[in-house]
JSON list of C-alpha atoms in Angstrom, two decimals:
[
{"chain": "T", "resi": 795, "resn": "UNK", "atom": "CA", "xyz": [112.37, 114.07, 117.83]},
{"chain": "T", "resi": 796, "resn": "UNK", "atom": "CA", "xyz": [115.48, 111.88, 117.83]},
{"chain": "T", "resi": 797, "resn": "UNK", "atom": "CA", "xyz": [114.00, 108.58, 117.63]},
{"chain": "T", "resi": 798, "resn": "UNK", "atom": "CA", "xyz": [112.54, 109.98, 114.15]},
{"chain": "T", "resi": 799, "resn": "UNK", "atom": "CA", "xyz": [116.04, 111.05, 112.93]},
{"chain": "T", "resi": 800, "resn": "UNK", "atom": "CA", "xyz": [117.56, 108.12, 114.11]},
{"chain": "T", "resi": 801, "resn": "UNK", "atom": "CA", "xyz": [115.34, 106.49, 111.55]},
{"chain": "T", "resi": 802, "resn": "UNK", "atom": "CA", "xyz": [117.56, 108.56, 108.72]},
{"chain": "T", "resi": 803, "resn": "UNK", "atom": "CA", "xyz": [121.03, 108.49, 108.46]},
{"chain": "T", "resi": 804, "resn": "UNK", "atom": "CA", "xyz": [123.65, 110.99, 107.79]},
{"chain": "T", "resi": 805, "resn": "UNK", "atom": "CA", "xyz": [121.60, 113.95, 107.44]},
{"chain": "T", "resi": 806, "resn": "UNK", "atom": "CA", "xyz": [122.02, 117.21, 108.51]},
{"chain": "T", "resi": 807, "resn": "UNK", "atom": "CA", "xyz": [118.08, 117.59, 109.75]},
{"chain": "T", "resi": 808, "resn": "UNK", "atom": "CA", "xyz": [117.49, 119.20, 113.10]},
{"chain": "T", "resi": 809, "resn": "UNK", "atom": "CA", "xyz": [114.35, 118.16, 114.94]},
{"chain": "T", "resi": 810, "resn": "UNK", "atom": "CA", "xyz": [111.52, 119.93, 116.10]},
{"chain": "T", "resi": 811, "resn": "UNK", "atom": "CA", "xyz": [112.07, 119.01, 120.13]},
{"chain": "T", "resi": 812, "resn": "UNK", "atom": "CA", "xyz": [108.97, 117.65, 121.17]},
{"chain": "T", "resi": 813, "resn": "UNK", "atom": "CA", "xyz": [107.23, 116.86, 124.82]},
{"chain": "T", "resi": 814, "resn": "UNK", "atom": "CA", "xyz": [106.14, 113.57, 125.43]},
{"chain": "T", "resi": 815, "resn": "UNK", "atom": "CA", "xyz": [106.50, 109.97, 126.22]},
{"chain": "T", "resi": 816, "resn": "UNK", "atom": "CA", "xyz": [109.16, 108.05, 124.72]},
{"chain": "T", "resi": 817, "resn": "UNK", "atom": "CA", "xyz": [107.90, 106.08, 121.34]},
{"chain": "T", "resi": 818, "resn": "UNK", "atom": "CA", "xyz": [106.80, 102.60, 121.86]},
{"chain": "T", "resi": 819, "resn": "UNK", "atom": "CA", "xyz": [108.01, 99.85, 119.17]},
{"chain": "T", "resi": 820, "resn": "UNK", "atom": "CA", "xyz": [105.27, 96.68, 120.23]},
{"chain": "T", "resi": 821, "resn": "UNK", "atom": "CA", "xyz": [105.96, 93.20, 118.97]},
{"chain": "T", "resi": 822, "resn": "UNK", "atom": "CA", "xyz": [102.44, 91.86, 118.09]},
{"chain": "T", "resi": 823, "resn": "UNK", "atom": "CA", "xyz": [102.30, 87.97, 117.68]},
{"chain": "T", "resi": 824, "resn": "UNK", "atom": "CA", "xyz": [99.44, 87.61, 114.36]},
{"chain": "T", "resi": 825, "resn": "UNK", "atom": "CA", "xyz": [97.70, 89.95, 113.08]},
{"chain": "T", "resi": 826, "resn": "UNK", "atom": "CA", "xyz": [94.97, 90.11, 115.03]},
{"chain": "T", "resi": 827, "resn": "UNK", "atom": "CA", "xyz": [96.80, 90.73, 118.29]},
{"chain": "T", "resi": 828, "resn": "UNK", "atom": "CA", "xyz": [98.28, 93.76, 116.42]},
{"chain": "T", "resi": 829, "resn": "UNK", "atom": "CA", "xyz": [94.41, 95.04, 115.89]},
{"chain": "T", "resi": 830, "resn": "UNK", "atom": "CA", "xyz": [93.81, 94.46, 119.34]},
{"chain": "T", "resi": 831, "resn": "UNK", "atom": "CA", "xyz": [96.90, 96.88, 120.06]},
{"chain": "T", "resi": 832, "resn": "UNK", "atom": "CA", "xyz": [95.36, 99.61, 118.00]},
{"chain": "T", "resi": 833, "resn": "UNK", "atom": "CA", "xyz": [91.92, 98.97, 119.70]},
{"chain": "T", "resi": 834, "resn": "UNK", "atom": "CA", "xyz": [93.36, 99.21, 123.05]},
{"chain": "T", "resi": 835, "resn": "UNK", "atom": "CA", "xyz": [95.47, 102.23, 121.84]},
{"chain": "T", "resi": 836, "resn": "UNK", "atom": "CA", "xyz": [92.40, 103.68, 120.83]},
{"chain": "T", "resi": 837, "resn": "UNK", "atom": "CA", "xyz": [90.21, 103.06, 124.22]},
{"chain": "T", "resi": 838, "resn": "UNK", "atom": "CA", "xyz": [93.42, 105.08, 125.98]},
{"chain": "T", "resi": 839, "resn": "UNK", "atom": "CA", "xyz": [93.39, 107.93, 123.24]},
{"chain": "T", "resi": 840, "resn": "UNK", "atom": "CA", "xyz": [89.81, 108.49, 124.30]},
{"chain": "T", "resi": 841, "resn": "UNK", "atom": "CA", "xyz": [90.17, 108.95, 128.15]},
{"chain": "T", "resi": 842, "resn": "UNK", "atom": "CA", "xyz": [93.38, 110.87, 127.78]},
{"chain": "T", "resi": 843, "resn": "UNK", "atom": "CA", "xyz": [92.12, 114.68, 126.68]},
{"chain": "T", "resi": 844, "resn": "UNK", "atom": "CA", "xyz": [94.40, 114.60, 123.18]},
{"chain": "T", "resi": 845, "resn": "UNK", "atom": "CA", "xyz": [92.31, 115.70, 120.37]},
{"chain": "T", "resi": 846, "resn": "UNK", "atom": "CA", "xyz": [93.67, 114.36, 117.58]},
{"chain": "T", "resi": 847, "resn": "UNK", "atom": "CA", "xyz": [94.44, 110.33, 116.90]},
{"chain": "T", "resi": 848, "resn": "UNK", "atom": "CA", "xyz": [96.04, 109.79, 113.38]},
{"chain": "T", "resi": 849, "resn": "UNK", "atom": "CA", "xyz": [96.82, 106.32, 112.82]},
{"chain": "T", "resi": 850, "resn": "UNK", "atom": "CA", "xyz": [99.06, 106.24, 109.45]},
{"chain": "T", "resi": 851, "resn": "UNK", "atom": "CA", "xyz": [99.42, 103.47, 107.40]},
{"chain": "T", "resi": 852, "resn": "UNK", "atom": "CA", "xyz": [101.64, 103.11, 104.14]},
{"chain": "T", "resi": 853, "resn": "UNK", "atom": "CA", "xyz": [99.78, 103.15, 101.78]},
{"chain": "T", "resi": 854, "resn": "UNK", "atom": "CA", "xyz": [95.66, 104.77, 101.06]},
{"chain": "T", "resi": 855, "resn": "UNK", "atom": "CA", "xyz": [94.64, 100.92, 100.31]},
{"chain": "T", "resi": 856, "resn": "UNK", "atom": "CA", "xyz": [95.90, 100.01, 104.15]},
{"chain": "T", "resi": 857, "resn": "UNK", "atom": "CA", "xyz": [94.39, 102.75, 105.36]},
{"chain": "T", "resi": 858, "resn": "UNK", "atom": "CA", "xyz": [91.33, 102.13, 104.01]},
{"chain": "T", "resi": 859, "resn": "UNK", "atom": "CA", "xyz": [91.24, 98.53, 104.68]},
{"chain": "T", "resi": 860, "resn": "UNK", "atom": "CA", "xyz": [91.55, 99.15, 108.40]},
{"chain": "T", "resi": 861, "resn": "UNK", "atom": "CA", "xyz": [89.33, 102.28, 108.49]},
{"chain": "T", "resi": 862, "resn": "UNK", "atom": "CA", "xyz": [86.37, 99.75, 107.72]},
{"chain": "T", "resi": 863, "resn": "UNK", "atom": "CA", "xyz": [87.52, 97.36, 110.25]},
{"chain": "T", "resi": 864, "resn": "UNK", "atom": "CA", "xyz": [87.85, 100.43, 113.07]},
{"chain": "T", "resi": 865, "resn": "UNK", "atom": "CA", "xyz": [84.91, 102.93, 111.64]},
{"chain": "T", "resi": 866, "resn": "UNK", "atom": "CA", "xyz": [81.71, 100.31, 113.24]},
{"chain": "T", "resi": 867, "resn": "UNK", "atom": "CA", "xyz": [83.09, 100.49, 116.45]},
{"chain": "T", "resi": 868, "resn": "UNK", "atom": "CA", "xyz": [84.48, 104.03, 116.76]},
{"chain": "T", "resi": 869, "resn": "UNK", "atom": "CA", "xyz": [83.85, 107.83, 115.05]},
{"chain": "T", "resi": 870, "resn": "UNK", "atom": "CA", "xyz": [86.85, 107.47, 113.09]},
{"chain": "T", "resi": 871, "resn": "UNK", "atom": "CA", "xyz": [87.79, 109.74, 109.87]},
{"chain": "T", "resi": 872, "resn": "UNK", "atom": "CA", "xyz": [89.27, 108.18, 106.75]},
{"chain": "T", "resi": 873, "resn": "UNK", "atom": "CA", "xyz": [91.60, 110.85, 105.16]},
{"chain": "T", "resi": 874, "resn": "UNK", "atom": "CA", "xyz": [91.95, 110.14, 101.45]},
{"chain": "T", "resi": 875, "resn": "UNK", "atom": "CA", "xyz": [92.86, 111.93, 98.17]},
{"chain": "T", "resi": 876, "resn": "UNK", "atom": "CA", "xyz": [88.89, 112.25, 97.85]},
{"chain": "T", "resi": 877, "resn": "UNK", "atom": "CA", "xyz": [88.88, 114.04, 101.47]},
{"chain": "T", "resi": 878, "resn": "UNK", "atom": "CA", "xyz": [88.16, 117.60, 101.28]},
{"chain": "T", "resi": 879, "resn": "UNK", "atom": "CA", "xyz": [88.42, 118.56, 105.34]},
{"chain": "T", "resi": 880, "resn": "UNK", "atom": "CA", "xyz": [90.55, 117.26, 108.37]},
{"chain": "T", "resi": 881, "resn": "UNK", "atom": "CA", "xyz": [88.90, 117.13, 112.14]},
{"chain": "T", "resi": 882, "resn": "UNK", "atom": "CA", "xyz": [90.29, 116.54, 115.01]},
{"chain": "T", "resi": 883, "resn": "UNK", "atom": "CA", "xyz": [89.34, 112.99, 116.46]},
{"chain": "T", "resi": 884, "resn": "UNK", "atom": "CA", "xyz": [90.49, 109.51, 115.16]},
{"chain": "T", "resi": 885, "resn": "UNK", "atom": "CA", "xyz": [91.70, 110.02, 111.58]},
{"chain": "T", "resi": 886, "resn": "UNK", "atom": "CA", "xyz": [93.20, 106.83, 109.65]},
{"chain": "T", "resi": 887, "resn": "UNK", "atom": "CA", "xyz": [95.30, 108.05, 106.37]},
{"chain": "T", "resi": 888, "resn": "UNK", "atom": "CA", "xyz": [98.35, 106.96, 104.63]},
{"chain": "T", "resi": 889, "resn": "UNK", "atom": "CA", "xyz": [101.75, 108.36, 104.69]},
{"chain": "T", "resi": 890, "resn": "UNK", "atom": "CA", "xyz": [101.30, 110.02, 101.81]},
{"chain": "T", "resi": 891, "resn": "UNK", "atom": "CA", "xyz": [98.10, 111.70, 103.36]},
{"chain": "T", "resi": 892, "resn": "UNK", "atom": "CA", "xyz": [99.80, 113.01, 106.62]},
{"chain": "T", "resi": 893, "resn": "UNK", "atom": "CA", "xyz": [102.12, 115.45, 105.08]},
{"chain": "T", "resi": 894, "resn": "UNK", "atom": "CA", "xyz": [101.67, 118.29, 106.65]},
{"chain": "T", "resi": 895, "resn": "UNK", "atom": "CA", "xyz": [99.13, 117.35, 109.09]},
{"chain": "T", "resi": 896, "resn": "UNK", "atom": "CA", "xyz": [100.28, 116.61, 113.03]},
{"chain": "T", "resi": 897, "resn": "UNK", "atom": "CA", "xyz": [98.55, 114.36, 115.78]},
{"chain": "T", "resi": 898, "resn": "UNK", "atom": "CA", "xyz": [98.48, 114.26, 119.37]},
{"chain": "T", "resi": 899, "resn": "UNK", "atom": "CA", "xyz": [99.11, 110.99, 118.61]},
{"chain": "T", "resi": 900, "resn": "UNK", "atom": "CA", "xyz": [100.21, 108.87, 115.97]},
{"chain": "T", "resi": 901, "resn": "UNK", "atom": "CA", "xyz": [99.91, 104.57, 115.91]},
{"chain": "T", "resi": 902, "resn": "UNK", "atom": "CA", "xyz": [102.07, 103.63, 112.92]},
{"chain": "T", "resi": 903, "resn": "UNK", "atom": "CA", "xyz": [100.72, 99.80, 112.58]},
{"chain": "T", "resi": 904, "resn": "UNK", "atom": "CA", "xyz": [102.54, 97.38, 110.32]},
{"chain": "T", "resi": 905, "resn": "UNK", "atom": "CA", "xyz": [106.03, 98.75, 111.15]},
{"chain": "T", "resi": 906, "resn": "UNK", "atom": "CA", "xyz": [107.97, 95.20, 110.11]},
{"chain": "T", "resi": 907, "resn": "UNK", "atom": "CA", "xyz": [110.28, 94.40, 107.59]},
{"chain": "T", "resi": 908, "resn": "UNK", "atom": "CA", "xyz": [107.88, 93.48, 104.96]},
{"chain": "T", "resi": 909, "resn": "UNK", "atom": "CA", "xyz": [105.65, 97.38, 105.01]},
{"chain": "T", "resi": 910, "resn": "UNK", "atom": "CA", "xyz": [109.37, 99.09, 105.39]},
{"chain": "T", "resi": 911, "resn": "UNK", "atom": "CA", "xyz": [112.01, 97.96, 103.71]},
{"chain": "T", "resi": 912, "resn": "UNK", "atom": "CA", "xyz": [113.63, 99.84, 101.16]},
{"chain": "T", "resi": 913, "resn": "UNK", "atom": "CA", "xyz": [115.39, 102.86, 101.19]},
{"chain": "T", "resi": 914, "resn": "UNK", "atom": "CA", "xyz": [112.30, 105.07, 100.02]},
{"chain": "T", "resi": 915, "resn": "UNK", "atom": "CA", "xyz": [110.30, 103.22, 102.73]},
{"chain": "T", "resi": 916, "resn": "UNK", "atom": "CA", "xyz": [112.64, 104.71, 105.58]},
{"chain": "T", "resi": 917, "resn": "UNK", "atom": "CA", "xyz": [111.99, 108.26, 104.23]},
{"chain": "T", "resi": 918, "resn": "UNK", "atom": "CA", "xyz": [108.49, 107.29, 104.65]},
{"chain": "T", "resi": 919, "resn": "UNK", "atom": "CA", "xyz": [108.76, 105.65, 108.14]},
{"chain": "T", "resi": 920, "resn": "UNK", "atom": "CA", "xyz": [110.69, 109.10, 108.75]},
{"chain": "T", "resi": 921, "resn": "UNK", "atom": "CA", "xyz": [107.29, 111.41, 107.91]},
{"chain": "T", "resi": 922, "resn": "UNK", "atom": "CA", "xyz": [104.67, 108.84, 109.72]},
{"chain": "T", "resi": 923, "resn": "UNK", "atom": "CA", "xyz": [106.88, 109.22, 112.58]},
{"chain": "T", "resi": 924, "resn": "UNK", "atom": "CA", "xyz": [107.19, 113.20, 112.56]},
{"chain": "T", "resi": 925, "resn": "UNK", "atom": "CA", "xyz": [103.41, 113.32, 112.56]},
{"chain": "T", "resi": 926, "resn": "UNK", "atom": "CA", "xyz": [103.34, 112.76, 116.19]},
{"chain": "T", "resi": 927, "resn": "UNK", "atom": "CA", "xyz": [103.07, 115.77, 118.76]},
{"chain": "T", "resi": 928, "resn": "UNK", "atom": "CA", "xyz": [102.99, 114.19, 121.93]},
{"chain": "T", "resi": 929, "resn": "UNK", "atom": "CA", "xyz": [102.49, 110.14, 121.40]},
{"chain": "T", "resi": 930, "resn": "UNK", "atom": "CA", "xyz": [104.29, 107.82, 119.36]},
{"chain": "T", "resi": 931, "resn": "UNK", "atom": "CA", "xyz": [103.36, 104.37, 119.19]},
{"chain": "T", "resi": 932, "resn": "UNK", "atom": "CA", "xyz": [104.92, 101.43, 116.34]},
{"chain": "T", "resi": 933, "resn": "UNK", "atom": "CA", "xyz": [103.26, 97.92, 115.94]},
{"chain": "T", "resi": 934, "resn": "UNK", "atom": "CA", "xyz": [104.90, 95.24, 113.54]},
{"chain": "T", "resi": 935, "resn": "UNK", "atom": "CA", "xyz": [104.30, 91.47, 113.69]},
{"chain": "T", "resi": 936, "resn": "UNK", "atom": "CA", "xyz": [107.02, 88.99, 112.17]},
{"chain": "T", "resi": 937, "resn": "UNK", "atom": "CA", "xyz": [110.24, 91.42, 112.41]},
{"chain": "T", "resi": 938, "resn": "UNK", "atom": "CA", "xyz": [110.70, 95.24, 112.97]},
{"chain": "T", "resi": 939, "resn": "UNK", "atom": "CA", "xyz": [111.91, 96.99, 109.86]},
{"chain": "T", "resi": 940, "resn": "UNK", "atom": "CA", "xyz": [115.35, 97.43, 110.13]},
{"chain": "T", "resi": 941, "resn": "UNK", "atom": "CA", "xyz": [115.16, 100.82, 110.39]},
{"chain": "T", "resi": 942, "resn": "UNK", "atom": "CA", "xyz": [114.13, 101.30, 113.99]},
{"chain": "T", "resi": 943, "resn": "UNK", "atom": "CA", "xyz": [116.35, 102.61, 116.85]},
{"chain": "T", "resi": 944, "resn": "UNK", "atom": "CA", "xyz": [115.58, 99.09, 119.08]},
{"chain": "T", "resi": 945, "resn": "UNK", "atom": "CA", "xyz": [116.78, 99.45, 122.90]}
]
């Protein structure tokens, strides 16, 4: 995945070629409009025959914070340090929480300048993004971490 190392720089990593679309990077205006970008996101995920929907945030307390916003409206799974099991389905987990674990598709919300911007936060931007299989989509509001490969 080259948009993934593109996120790193100067290493001597070789990615794992995968088959898909192109990543999206979406500029949400507030908040909100960025939740209505995952819902949407969502509604798609369910008519398009993936079976797994992991939608990382960076840290467990984000994750958890929009699992209870998302699990009322859709069967969603929280992955945690208390989970014991992983399904496929609409999982919302942290970075730390998705290593080792792949999606169909991955929605990587809060990708702006203040959730990444330290050096350590790349390496983690790196991982969320190598999560994805097929589907790779980025949300930030504000201003992209500088980290992304912008067109």
């Amino acid at each position: 995945m080259h948009f993934a190392k593109s996120i790193l720089h100067h290493t001597g990593i070789q990615p794992v070629e995968r088959h898909g679309e192109a990543p999206a990077v979406i500029s949400c205006k507030t908040d909100a409009d960025e939740l209505q970008h995952i819902r949407a996101a969502i509604h798609r995920f369910q008519k398009s025959g993936f079976g797994s929907l992991g939608i990382i945030l960076k840290t467990d307390r984000a994750a958890e914070t929009l699992y209870h916003l998302l699990c009322s409206q859709y069967k969603t799974e929280l992955i945690s340090p208390k989970s014991t099991s992983f399904h496929n389905g609409i999982s919302v987990t942290s970075v730390r929480m998705s290593k080792g674990l792949e999606f169909d598709e991955v929605i990587l919300p809060h990708a702006g300048c203040e959730t990444y911007a330290s050096e350590y936060d790349r390496s983690l931007l790196y991982i969320a993004c190598t999560r994805a299989m097929h589907k790779l989509t980025l949300l930030y509001t504000k201003d992209p971490c500088p980290f992304l490969p912008l067109q």
